[in-house]
JSON list of N, CA and C in Angstrom, two decimals:
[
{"chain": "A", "resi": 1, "resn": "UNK", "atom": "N", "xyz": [3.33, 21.06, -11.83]},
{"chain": "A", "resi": 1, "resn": "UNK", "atom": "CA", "xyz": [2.17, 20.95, -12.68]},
{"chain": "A", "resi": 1, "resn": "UNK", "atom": "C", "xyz": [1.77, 19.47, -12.73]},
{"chain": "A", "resi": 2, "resn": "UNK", "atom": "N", "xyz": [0.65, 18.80, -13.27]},
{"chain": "A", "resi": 2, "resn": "UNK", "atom": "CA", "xyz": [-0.03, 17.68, -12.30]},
{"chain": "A", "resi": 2, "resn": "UNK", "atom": "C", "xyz": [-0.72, 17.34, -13.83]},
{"chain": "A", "resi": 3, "resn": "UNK", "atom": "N", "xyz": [-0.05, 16.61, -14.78]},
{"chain": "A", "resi": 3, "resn": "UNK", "atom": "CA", "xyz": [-0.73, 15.89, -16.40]},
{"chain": "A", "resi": 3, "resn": "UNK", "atom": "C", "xyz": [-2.01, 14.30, -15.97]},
{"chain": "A", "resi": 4, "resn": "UNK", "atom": "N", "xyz": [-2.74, 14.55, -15.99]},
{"chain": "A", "resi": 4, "resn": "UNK", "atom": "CA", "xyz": [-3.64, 13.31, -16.51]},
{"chain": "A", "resi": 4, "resn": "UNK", "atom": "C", "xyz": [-3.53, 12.86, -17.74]},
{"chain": "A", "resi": 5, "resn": "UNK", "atom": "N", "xyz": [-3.77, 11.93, -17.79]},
{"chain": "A", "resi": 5, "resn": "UNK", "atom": "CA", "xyz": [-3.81, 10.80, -19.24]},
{"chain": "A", "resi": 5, "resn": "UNK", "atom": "C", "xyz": [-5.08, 9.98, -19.01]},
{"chain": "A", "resi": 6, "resn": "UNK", "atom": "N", "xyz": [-6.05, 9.95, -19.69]},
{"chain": "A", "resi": 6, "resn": "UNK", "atom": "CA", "xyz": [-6.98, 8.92, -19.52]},
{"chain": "A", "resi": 6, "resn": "UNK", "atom": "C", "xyz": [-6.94, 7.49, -20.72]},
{"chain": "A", "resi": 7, "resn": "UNK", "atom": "N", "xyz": [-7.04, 6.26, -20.91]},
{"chain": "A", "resi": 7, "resn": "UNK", "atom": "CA", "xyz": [-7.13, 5.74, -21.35]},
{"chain": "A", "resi": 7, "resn": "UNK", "atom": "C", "xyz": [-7.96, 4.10, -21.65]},
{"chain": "A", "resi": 8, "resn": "UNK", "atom": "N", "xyz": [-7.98, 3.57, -22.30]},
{"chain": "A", "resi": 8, "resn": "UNK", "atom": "CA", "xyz": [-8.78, 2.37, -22.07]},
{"chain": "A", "resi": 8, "resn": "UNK", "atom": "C", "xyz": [-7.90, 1.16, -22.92]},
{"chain": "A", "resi": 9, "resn": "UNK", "atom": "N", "xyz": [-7.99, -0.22, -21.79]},
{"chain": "A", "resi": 9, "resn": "UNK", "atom": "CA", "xyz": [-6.84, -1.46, -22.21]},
{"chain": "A", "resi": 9, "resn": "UNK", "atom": "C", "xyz": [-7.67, -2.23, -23.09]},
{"chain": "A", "resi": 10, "resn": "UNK", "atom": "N", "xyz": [-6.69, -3.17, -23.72]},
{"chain": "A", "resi": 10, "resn": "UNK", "atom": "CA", "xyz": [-7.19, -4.33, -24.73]},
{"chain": "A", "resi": 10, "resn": "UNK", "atom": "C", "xyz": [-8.56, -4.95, -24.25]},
{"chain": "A", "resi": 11, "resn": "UNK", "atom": "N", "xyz": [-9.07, -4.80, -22.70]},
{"chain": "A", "resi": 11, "resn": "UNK", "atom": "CA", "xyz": [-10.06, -5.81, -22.77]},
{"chain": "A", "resi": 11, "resn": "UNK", "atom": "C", "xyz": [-11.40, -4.69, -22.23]},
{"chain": "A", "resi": 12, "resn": "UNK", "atom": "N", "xyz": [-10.74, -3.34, -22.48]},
{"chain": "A", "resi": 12, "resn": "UNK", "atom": "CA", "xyz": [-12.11, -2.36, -22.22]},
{"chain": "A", "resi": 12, "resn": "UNK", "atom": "C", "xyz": [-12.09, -1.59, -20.87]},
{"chain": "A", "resi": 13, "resn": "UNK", "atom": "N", "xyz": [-10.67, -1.77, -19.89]},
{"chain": "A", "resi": 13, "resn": "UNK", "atom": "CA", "xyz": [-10.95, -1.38, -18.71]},
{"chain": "A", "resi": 13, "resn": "UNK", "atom": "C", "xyz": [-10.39, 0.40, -18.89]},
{"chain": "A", "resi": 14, "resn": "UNK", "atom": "N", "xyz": [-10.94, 0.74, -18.38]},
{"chain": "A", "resi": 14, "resn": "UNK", "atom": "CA", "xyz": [-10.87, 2.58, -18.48]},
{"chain": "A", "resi": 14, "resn": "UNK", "atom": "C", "xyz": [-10.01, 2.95, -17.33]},
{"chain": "A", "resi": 15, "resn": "UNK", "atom": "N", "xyz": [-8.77, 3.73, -17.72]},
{"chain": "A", "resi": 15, "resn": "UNK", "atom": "CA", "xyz": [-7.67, 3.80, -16.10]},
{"chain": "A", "resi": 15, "resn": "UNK", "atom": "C", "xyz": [-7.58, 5.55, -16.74]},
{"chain": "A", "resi": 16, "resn": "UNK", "atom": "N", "xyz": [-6.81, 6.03, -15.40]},
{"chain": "A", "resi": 16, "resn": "UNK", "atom": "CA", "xyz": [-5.84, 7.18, -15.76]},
{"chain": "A", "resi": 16, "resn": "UNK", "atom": "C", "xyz": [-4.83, 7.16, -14.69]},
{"chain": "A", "resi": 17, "resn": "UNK", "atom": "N", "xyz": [-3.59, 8.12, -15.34]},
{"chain": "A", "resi": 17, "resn": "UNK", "atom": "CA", "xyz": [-2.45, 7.89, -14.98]},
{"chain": "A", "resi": 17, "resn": "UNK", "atom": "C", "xyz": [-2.44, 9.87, -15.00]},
{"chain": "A", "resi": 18, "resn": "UNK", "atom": "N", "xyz": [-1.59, 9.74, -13.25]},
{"chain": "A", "resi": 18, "resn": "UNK", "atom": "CA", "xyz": [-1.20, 11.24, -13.20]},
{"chain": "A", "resi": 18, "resn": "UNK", "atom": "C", "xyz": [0.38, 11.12, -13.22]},
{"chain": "A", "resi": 19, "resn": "UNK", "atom": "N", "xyz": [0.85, 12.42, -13.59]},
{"chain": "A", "resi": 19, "resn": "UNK", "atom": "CA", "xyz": [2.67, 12.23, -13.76]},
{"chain": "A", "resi": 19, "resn": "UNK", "atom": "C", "xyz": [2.28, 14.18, -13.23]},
{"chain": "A", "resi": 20, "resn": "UNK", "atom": "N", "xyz": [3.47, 14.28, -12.59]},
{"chain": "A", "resi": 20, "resn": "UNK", "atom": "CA", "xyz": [3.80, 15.31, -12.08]},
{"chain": "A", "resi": 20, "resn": "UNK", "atom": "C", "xyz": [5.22, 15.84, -12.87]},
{"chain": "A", "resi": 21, "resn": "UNK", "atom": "N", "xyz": [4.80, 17.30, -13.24]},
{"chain": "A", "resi": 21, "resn": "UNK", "atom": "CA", "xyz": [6.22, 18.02, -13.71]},
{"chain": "A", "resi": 21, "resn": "UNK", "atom": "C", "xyz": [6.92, 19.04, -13.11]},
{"chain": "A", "resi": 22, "resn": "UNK", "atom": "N", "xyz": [8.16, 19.17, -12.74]},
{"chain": "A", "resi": 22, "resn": "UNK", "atom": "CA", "xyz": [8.64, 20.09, -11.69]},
{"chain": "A", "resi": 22, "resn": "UNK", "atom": "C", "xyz": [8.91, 21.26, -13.10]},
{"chain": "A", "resi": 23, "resn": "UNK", "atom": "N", "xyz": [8.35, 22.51, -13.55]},
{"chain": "A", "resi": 23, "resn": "UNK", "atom": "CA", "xyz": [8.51, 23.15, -14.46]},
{"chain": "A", "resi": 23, "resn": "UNK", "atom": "C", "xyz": [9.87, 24.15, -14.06]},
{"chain": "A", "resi": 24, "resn": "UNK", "atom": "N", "xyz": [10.54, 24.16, -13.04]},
{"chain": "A", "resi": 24, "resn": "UNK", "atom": "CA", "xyz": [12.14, 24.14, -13.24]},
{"chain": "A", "resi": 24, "resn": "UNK", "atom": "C", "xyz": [13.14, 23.39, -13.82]},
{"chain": "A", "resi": 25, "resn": "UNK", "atom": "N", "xyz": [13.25, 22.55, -13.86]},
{"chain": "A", "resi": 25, "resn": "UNK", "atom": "CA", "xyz": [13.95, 21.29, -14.16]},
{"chain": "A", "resi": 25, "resn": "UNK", "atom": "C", "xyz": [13.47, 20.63, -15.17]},
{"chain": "A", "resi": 26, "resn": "UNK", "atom": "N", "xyz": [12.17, 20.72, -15.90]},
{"chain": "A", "resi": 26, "resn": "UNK", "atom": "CA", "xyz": [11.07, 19.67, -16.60]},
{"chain": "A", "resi": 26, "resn": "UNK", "atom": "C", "xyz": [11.07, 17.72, -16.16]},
{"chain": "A", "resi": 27, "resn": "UNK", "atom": "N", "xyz": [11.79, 18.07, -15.30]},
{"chain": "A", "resi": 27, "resn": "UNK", "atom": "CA", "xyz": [11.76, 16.67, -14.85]},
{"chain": "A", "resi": 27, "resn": "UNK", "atom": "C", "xyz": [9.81, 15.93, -14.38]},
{"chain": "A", "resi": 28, "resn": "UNK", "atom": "N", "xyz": [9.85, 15.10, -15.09]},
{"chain": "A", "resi": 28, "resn": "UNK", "atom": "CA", "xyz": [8.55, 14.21, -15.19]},
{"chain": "A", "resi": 28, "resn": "UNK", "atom": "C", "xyz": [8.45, 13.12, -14.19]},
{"chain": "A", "resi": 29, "resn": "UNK", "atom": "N", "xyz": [7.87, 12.67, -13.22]},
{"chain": "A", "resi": 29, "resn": "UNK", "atom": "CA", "xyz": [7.67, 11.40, -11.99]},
{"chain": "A", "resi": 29, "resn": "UNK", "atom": "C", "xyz": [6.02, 11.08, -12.70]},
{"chain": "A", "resi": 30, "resn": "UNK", "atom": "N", "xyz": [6.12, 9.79, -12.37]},
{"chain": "A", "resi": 30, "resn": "UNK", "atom": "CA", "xyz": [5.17, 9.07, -12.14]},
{"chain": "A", "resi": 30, "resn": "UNK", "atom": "C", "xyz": [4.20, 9.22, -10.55]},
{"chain": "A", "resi": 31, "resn": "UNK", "atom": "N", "xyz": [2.90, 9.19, -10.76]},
{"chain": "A", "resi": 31, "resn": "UNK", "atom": "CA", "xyz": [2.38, 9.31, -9.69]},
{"chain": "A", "resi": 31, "resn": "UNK", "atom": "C", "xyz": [1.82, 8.34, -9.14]},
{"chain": "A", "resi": 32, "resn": "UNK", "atom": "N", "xyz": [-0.02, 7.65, -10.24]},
{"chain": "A", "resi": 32, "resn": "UNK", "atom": "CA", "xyz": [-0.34, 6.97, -9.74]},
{"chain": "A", "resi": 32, "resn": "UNK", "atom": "C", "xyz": [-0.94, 6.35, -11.20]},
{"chain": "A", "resi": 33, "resn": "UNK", "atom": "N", "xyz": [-1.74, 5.32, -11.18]},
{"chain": "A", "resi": 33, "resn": "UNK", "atom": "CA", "xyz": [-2.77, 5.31, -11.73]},
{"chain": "A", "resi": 33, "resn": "UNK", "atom": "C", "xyz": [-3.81, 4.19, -11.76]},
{"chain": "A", "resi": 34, "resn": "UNK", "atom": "N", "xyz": [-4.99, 4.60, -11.84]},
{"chain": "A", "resi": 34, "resn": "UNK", "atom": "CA", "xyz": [-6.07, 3.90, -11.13]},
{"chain": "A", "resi": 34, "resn": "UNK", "atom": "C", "xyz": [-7.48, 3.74, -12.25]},
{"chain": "A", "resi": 35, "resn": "UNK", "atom": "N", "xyz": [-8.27, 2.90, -11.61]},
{"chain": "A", "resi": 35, "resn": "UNK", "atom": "CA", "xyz": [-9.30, 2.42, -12.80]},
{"chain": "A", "resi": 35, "resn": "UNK", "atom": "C", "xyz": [-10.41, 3.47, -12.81]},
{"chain": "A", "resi": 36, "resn": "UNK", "atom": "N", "xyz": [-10.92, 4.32, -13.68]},
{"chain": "A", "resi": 36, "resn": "UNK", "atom": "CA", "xyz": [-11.64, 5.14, -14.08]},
{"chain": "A", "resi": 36, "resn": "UNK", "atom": "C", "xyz": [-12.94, 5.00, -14.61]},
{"chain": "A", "resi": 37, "resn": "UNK", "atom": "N", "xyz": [-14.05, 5.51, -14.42]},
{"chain": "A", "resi": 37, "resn": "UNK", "atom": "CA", "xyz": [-15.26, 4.45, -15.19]},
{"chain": "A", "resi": 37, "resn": "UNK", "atom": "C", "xyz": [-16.05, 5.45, -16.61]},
{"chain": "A", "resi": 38, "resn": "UNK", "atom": "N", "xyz": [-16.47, 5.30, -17.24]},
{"chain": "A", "resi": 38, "resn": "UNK", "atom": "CA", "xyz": [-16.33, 6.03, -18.28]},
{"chain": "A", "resi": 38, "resn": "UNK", "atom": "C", "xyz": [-17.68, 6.89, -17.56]},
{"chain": "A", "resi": 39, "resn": "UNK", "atom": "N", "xyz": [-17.57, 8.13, -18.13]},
{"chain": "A", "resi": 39, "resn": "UNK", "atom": "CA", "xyz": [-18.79, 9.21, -18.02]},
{"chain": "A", "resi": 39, "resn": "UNK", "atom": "C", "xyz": [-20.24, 8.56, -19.04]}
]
């Protein structure tokens, strides 16, 4: 299963971050995350 997070830093920049979950195990990895521009 494949979680997004969207968020925005102290100086306004808009990123998201994907984390992957193996729903056997619930084990959580880091994927990527990259600058996002707001809608």
């Amino acid at each position: 299963m494949l979680h997004r997070f969207y968020g925005v830093t102290k100086d306004g920049v808009y990123f998201c971050v994907q984390v992957k979950e193996d729903k056997r195990t619930s084990r959580k990895d880091f994927m990527s995350v990259f600058d996002r521009r707001p809608r």
